[in-house]
Short mmCIF file of C-alpha atoms in Angstrom, two decimals:
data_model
loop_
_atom_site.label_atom_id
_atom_site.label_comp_id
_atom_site.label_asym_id
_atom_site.label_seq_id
_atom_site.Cartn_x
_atom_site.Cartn_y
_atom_site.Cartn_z
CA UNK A 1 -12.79 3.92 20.73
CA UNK A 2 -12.00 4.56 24.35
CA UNK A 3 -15.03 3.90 27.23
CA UNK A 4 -16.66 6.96 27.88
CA UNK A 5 -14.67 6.81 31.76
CA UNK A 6 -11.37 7.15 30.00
CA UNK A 7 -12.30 9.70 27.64
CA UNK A 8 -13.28 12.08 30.34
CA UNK A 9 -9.95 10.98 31.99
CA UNK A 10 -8.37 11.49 28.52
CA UNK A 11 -10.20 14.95 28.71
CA UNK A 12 -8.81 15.99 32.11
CA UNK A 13 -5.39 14.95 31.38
CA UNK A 14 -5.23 17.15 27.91
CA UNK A 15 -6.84 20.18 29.90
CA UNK A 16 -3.95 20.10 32.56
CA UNK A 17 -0.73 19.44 29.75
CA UNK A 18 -2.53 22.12 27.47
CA UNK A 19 -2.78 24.91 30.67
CA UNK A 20 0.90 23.14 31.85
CA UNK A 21 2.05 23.88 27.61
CA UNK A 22 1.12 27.20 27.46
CA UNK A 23 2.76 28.36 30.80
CA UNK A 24 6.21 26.95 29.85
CA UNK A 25 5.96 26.78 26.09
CA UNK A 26 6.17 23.73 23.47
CA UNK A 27 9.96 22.77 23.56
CA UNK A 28 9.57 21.92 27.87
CA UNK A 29 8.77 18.37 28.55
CA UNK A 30 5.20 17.98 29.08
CA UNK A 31 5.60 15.54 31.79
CA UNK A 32 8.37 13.91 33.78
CA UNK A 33 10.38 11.08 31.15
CA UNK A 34 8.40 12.77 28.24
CA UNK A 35 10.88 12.19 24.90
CA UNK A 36 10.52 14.73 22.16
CA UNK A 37 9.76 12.97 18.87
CA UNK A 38 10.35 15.53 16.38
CA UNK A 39 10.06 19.47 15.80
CA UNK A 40 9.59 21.62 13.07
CA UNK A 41 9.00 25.78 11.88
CA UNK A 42 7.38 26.75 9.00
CA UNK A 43 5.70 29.41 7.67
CA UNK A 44 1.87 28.70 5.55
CA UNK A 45 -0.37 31.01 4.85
CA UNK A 46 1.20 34.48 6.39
CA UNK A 47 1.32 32.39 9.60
CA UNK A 48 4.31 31.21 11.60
CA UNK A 49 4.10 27.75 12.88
CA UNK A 50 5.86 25.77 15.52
CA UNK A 51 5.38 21.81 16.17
CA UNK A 52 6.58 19.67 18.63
CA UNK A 53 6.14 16.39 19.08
CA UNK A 54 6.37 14.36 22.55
CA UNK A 55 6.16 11.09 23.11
CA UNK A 56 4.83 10.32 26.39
CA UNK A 57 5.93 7.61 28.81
CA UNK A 58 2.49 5.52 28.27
CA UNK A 59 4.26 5.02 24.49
CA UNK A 60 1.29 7.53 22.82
CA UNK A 61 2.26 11.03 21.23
CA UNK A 62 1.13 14.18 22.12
CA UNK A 63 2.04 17.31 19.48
CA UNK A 64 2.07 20.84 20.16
CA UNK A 65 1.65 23.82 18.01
CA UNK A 66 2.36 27.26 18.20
CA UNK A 67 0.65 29.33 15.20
CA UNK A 68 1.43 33.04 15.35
CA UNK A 69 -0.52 35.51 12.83
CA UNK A 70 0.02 39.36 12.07
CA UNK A 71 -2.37 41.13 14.11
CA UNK A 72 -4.15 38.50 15.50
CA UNK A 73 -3.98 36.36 18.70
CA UNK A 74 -1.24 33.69 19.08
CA UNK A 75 -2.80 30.21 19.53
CA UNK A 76 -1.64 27.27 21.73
CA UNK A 77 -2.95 23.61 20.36
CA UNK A 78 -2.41 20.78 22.49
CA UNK A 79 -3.38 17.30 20.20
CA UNK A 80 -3.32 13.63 21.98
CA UNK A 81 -2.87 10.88 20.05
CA UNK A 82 -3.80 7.52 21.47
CA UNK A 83 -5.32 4.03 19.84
CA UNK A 84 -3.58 0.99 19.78
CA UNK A 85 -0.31 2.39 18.10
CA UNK A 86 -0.68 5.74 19.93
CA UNK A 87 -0.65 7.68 16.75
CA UNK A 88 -4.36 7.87 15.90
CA UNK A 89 -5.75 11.15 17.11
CA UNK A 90 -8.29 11.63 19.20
CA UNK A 91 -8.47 14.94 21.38
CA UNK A 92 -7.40 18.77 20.65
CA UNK A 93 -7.39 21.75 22.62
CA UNK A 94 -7.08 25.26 21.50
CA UNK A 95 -5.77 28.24 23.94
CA UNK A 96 -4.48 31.56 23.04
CA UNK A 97 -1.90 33.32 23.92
CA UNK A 98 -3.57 34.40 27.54
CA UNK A 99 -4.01 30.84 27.95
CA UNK A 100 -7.65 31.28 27.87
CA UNK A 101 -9.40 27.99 26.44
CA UNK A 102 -10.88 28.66 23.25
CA UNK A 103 -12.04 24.98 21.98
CA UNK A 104 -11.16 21.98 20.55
CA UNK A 105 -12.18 18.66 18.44
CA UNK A 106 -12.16 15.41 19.66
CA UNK A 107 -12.07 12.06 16.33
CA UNK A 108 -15.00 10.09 16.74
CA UNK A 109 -13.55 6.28 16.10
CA UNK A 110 -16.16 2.94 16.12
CA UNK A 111 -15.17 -0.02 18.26
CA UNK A 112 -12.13 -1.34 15.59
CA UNK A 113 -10.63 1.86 16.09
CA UNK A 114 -12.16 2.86 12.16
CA UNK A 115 -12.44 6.89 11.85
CA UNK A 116 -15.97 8.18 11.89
CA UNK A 117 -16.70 12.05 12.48
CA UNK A 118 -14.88 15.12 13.96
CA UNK A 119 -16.57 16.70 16.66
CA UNK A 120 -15.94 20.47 17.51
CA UNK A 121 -15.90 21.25 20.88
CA UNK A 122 -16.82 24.56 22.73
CA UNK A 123 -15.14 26.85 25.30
CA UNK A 124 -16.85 24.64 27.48
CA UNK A 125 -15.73 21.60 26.04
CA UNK A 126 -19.40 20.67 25.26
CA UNK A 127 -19.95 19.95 21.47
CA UNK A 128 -20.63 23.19 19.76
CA UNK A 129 -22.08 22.11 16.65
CA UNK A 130 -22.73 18.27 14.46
CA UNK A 131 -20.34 16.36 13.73
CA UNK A 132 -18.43 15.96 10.31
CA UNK A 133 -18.80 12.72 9.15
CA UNK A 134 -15.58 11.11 7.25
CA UNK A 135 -17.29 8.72 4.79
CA UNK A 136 -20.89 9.25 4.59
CA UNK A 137 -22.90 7.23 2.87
CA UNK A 138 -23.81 8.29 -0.71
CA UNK A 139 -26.82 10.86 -1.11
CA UNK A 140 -29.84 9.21 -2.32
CA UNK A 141 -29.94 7.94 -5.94
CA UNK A 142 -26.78 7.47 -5.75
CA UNK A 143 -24.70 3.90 -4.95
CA UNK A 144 -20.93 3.27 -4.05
CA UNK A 145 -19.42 0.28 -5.91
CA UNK A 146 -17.64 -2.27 -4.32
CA UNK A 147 -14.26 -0.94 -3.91
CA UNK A 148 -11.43 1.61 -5.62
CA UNK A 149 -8.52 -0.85 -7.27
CA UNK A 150 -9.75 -2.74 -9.50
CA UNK A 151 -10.50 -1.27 -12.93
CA UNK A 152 -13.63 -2.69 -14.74
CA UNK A 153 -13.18 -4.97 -17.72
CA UNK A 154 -15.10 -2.46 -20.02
CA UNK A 155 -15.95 1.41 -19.68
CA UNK A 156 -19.34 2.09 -18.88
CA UNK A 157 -21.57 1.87 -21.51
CA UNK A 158 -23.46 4.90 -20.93
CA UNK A 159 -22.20 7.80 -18.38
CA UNK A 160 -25.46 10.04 -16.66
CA UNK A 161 -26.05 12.52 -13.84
CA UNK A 162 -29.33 12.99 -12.45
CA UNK A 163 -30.35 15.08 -15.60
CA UNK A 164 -29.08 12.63 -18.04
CA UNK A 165 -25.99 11.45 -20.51
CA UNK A 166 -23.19 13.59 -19.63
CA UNK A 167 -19.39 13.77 -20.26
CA UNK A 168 -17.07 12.88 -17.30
CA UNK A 169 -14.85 15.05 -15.89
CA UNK A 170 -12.46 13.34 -13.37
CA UNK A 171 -11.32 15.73 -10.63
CA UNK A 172 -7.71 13.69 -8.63
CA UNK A 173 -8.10 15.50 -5.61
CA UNK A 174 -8.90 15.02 -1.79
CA UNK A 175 -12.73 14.33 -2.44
CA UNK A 176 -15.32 16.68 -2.41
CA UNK A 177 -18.17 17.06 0.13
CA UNK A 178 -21.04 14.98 -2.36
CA UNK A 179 -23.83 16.46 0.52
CA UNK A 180 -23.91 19.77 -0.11
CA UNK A 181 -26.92 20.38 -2.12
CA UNK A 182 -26.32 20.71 -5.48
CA UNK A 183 -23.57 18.79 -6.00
CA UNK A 184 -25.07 15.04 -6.16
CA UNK A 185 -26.66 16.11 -9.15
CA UNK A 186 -24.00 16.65 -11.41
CA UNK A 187 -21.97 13.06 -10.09
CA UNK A 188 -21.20 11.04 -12.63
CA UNK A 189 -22.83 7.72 -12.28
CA UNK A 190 -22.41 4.32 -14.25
CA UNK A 191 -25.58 2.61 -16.20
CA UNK A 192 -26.09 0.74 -12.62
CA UNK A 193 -26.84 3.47 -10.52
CA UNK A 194 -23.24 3.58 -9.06
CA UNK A 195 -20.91 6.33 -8.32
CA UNK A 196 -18.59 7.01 -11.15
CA UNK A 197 -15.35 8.07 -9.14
CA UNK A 198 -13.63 6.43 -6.31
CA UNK A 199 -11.28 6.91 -2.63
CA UNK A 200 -7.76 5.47 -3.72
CA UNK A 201 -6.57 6.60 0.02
CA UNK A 202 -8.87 5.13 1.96
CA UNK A 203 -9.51 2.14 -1.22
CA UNK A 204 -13.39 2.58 -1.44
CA UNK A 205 -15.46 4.30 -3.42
CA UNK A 206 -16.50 7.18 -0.89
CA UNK A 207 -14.60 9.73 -1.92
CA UNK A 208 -15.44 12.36 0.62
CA UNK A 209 -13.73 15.64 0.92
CA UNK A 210 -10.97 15.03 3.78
CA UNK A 211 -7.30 15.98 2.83
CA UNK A 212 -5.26 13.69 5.69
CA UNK A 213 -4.47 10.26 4.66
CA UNK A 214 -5.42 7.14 7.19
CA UNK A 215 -1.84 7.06 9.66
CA UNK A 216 -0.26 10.09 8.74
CA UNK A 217 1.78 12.26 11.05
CA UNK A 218 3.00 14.79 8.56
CA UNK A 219 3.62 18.07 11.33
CA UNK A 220 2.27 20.81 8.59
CA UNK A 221 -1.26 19.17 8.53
CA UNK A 222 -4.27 17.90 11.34
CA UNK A 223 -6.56 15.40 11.31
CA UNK A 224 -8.25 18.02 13.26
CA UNK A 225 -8.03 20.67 11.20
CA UNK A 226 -8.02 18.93 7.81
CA UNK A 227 -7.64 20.46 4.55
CA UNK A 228 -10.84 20.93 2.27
CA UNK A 229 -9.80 21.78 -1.00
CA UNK A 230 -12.17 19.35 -3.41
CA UNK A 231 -15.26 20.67 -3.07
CA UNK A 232 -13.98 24.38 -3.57
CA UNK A 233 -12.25 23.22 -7.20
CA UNK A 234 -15.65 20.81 -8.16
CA UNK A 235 -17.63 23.83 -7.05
CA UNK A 236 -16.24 26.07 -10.14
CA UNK A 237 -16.23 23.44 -12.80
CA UNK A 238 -19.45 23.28 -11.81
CA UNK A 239 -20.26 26.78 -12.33
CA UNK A 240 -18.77 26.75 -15.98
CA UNK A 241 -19.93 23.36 -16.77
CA UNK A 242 -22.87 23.18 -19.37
CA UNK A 243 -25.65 20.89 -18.99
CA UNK A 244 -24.08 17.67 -20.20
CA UNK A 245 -20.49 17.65 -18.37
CA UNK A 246 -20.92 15.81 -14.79
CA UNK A 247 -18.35 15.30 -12.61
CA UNK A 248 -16.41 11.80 -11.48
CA UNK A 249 -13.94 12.62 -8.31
CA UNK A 250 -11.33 10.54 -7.52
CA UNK A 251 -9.62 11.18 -3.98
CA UNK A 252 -5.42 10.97 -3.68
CA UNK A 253 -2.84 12.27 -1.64
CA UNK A 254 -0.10 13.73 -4.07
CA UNK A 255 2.30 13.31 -1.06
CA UNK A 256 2.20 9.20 -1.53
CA UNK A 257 5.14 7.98 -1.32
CA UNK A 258 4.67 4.98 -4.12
CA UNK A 259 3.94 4.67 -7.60
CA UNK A 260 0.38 3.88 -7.33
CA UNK A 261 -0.72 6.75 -9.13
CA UNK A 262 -0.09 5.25 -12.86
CA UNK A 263 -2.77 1.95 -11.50
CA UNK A 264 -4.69 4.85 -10.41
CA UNK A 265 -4.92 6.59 -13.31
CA UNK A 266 -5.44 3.58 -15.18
CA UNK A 267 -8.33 3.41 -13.54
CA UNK A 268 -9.81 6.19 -14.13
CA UNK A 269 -9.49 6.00 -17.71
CA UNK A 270 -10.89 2.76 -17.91
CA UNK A 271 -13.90 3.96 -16.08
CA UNK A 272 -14.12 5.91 -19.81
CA UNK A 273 -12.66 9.32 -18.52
CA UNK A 274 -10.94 11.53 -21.43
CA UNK A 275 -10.37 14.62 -18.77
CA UNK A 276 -8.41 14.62 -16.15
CA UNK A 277 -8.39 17.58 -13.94
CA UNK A 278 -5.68 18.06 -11.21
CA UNK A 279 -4.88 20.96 -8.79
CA UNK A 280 -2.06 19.78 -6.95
CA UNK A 281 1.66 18.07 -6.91
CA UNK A 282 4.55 17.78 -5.64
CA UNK A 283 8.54 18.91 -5.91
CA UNK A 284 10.04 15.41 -6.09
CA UNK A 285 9.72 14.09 -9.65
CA UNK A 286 6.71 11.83 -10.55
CA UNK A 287 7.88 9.37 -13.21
CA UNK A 288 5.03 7.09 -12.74
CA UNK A 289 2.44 9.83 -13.14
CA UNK A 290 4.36 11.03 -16.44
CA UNK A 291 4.72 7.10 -17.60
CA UNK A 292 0.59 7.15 -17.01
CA UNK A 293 0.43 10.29 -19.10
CA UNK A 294 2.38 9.05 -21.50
CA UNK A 295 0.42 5.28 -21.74
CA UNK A 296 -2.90 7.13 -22.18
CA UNK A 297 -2.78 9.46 -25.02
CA UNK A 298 -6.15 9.63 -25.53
CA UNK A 299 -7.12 11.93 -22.25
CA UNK A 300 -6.21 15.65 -21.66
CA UNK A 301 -4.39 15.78 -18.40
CA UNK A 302 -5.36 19.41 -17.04
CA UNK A 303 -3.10 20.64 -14.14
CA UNK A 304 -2.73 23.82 -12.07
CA UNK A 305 0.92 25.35 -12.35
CA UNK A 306 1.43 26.35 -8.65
CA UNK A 307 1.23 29.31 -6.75
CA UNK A 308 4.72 29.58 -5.65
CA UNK A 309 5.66 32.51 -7.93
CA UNK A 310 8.12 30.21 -9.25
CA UNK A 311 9.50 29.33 -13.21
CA UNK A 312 8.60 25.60 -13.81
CA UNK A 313 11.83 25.32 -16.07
CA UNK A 314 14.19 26.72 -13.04
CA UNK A 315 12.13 25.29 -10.46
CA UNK A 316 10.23 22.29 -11.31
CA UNK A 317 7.21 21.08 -9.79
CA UNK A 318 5.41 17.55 -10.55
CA UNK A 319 3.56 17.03 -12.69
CA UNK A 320 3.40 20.14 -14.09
CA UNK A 321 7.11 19.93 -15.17
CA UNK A 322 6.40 17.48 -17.95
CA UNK A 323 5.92 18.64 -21.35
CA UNK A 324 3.85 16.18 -23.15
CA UNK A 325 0.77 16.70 -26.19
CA UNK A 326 -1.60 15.77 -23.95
CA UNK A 327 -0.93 17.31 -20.67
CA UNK A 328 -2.31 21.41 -20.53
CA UNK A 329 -0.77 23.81 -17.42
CA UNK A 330 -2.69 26.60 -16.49
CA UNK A 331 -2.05 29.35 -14.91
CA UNK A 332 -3.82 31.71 -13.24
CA UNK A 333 -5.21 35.00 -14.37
CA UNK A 334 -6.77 38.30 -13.49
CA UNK A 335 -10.19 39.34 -14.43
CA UNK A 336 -8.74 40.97 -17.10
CA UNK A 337 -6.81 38.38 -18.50
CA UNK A 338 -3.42 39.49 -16.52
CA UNK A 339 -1.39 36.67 -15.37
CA UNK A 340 -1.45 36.64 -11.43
CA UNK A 341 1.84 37.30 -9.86
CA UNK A 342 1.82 34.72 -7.67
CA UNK A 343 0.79 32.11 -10.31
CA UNK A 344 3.88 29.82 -11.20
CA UNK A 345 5.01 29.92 -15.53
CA UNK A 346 7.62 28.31 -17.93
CA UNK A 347 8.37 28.79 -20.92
CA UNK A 348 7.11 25.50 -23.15
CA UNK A 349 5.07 24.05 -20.02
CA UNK A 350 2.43 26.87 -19.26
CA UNK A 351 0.99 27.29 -22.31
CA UNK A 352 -2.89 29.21 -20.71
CA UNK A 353 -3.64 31.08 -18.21
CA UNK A 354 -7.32 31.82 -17.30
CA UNK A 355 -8.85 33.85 -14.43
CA UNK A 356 -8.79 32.21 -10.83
CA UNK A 357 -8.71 35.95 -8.49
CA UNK A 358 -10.94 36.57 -6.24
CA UNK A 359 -13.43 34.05 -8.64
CA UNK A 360 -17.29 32.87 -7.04
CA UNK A 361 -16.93 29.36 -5.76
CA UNK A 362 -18.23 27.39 -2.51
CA UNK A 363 -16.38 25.99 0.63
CA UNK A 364 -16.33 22.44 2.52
CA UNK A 365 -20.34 23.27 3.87
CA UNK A 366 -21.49 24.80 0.66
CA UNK A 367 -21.21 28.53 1.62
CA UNK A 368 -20.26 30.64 -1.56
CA UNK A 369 -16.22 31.98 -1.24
CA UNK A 370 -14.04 34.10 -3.28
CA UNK A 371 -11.70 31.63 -4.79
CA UNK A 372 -8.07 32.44 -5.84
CA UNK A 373 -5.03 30.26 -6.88
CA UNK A 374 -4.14 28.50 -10.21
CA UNK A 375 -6.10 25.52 -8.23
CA UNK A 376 -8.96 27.08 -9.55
CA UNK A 377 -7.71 27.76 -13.00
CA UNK A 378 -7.57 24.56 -14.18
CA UNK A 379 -11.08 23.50 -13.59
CA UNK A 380 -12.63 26.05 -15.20
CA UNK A 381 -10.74 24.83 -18.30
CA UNK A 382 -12.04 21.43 -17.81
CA UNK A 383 -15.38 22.73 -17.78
CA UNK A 384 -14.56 23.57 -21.31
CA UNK A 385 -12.91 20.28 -22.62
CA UNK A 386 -15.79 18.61 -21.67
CA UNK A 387 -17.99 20.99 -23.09
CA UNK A 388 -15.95 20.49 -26.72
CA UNK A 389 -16.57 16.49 -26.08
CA UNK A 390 -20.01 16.41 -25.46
CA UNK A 391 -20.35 18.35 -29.16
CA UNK A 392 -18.05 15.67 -30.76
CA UNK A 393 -19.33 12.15 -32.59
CA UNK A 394 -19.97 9.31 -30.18
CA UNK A 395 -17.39 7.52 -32.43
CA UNK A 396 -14.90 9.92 -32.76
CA UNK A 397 -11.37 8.66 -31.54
CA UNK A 398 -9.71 10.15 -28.36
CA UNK A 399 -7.25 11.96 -28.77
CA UNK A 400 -5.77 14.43 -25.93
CA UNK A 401 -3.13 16.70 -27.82
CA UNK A 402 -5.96 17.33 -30.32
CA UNK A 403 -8.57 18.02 -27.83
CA UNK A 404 -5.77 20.51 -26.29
CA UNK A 405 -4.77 22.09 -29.42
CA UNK A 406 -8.67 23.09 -29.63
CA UNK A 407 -9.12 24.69 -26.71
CA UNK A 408 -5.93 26.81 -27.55
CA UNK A 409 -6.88 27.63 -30.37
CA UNK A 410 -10.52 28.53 -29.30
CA UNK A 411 -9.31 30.68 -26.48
CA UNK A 412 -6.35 32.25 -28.37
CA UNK A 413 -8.97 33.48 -31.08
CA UNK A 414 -11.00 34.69 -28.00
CA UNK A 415 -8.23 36.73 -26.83
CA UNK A 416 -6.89 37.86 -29.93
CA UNK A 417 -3.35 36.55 -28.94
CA UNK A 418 -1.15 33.88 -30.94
CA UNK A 419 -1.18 30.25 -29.26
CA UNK A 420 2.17 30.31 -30.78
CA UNK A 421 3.67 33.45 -28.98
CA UNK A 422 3.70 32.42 -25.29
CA UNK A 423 0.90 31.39 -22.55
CA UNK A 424 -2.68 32.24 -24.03
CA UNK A 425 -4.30 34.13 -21.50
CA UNK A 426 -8.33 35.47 -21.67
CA UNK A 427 -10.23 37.78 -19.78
CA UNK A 428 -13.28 36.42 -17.53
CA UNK A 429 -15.49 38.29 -20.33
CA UNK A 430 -13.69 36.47 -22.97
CA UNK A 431 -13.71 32.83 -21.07
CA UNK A 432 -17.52 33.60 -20.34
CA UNK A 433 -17.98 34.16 -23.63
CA UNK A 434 -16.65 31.40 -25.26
CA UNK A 435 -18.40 28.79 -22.95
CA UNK A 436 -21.97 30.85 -23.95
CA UNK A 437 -21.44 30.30 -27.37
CA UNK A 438 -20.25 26.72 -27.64
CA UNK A 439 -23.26 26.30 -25.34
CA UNK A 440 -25.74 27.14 -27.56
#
């Protein structure tokens, strides 16, 4: 972390490139023998975006962004990145299109350079509100075991939350925010008192809600502005969940270059999970997550189909493109049981669609939001495969496809539709009713 004298020189020297950016615009060299680094335009979210990337004489980078909305303000970021590669970053600044200074964040780092907290900063550049720590400890009542890799010689003999035995469901996402009240409660926790889940980014078992991987420059996301998707997705299986289905998060970055995700997922089943939940992929095929699939017949891999619009057969996305017994896409659905427009099908690989518009769920602090997306689909379906196990025999065998088969079955007789005939889909009046009754 840089002495408190070159942060505020740090500080001055972002102010003046950010004014200097937004007078002559991203693509002009910030500074004299500045060396662009990389540029890229997108579009996300009905927003157009435009980075640049500059790397600056002193050997650290600085990146600029242009985001320009429909009927809103355009805004100017100007991010320094510093540390001893000059790529860990440490200082943004937000102007609009006036070049009026709206804010910023600055990375809070301990002496090794290790990430702590993100600190938003004011108009004034004083902090504006606490800072978000990275890897808090665990709530209390809660312990973190050792470390992420290594799997345990034996499953946990008995699984609990704070109310008691409970059947895990893992969520493979980018963590969830384990503070927010409410949500230590339903954690999944071995017979010692430790966290059932684990951080295979970060390789710990923290597995806080962050969504930017240690060292990673990809332009389309910030360590300043970092995606929080987790804790929205744990937040509605928690809503459906019955008393008895707890929660075990596992944190991942789908964009991963390797094949660790087949020892990660043999992991997680040998931590005794039978339900995998998963809300996110990737375009590039994923043999080693369909080999894992494949090598662990015994879970029910749940996965959201996309929200690209797109038909999974024409246009494959990973995993979701993989038609195995034991792997259930969802889609998303209306209130009424209408698949979404936006959600993604295929013929022989979305086989359910459940609703996920406009559906009550909480953001990154806890605040209730309208969810929508097929991210939120496949959760709530979770809720129900663990709500099926936790009525099943201690000693009956796993078995995935069978487990999926059920809950087709169950919801197809819900909707009055034919598993056979195409993508089940239920109304939220029919899913609502189904989880009532198998919870009484």
């Amino acid at each position: 972390m840089p002495p408190p004298e070159a942060f505020r020189a740090l500080m001055d020297e972002v102010l003046a490139l950010s004014a200097r950016v937004c007078a002559r615009g991203p693509g002009a060299p910030p500074v004299a023998g500045a060396r662009t680094a990389g540029a890229l335009r997108y579009s996300a979210g009905g927003a157009d975006e435009a980075v640049q990337d500059w790397r600056l004489p002193d050997g650290s980078l600085l990146r600029l962004r242009r985001t320009a909305r429909p009927g809103r303000p355009v805004l100017l970021f100007t991010s320094a990145y510093g540390g001893p590669d000059g790529e860990l970053p440490i200082l943004r600044l937000v102007r609009d299109g006036g070049c009026t200074l709206r804010g910023g964040e600055h990375v809070l780092y301990d002496a090794d350079w290790r990430p702590l907290a993100l600190l938003p900063l004011g108009r004034d550049l004083r902090p504006r509100a606490a800072a978000t720590p990275f890897n808090p400890p665990l709530p209390g009542g809660l312990e973190a075991g050792s470390d992420a890799a290594p799997p345990r010689p034996t499953p946990p003999a008995a699984v609990t939350d704070a109310k008691g035995a409970c059947v895990p469901v893992a969520i493979m996402d980018n963590g969830l925010n384990y503070l927010v009240p409410g949500f230590a409660e339903r954690l999944a926790r071995r017979e010692d008192g430790t966290l059932l889940g684990a951080d295979f980014w970060e390789d710990d078992a923290l597995p806080f809600d962050f969504g930017v991987p240690p060292g990673d420059l990809d332009m389309r996301i910030s360590a300043f502005a970092p995606p929080r998707h987790g804790t929205a997705v744990a937040s509605v299986l928690m809503a459906d969940a019955a008393p008895g289905t707890c929660i075990a998060p596992y944190r991942y970055s789908p964009r991963d270059p390797g094949n660790e995700v087949g020892r990660w997922i043999d992991r997680i089943v040998a931590d005794g999970v039978r339900v995998v939940v998963l809300s996110s992929g990737r375009e590039r095929p994923w043999p080693a997550f369909r080999d894992a699939m494949r090598r662990h017949p015994g879970v029910l891999f749940i996965t959201a189909a996309g929200n690209e619009g797109r038909d999974l057969a024409r246009a494959p996305v990973y995993p979701m493109a993989y038609a195995l017994p034991n792997h259930l896409v969802v889609a998303a659905a209306t209130r009424d049981g209408a698949v979404w427009p936006r959600s993604n099908r295929g013929a022989g690989l979305v086989e359910l669609a459940v609703p996920a518009v406009e559906i009550s769920g909480r953001g990154f602090e806890g605040t209730a939001r309208r969810l929508t997306g097929t991210s939120f689909a496949s959760p709530r379906v979770g809720a129900l495969a663990g709500l099926l196990l936790s009525r099943q025999d201690a000693g009956q065998k796993a078995d995935g496809a069978a487990l999926k088969r059920r809950i087709l079955e169950i919801l197809a007789e819900a909707s009055g539709k034919d598993a056979g005939t195409g993508p089940v889909t239920v109304s939220e009046q029919q899913l609502r009713r189904v989880l009532a009754r198998l919870s009484g």
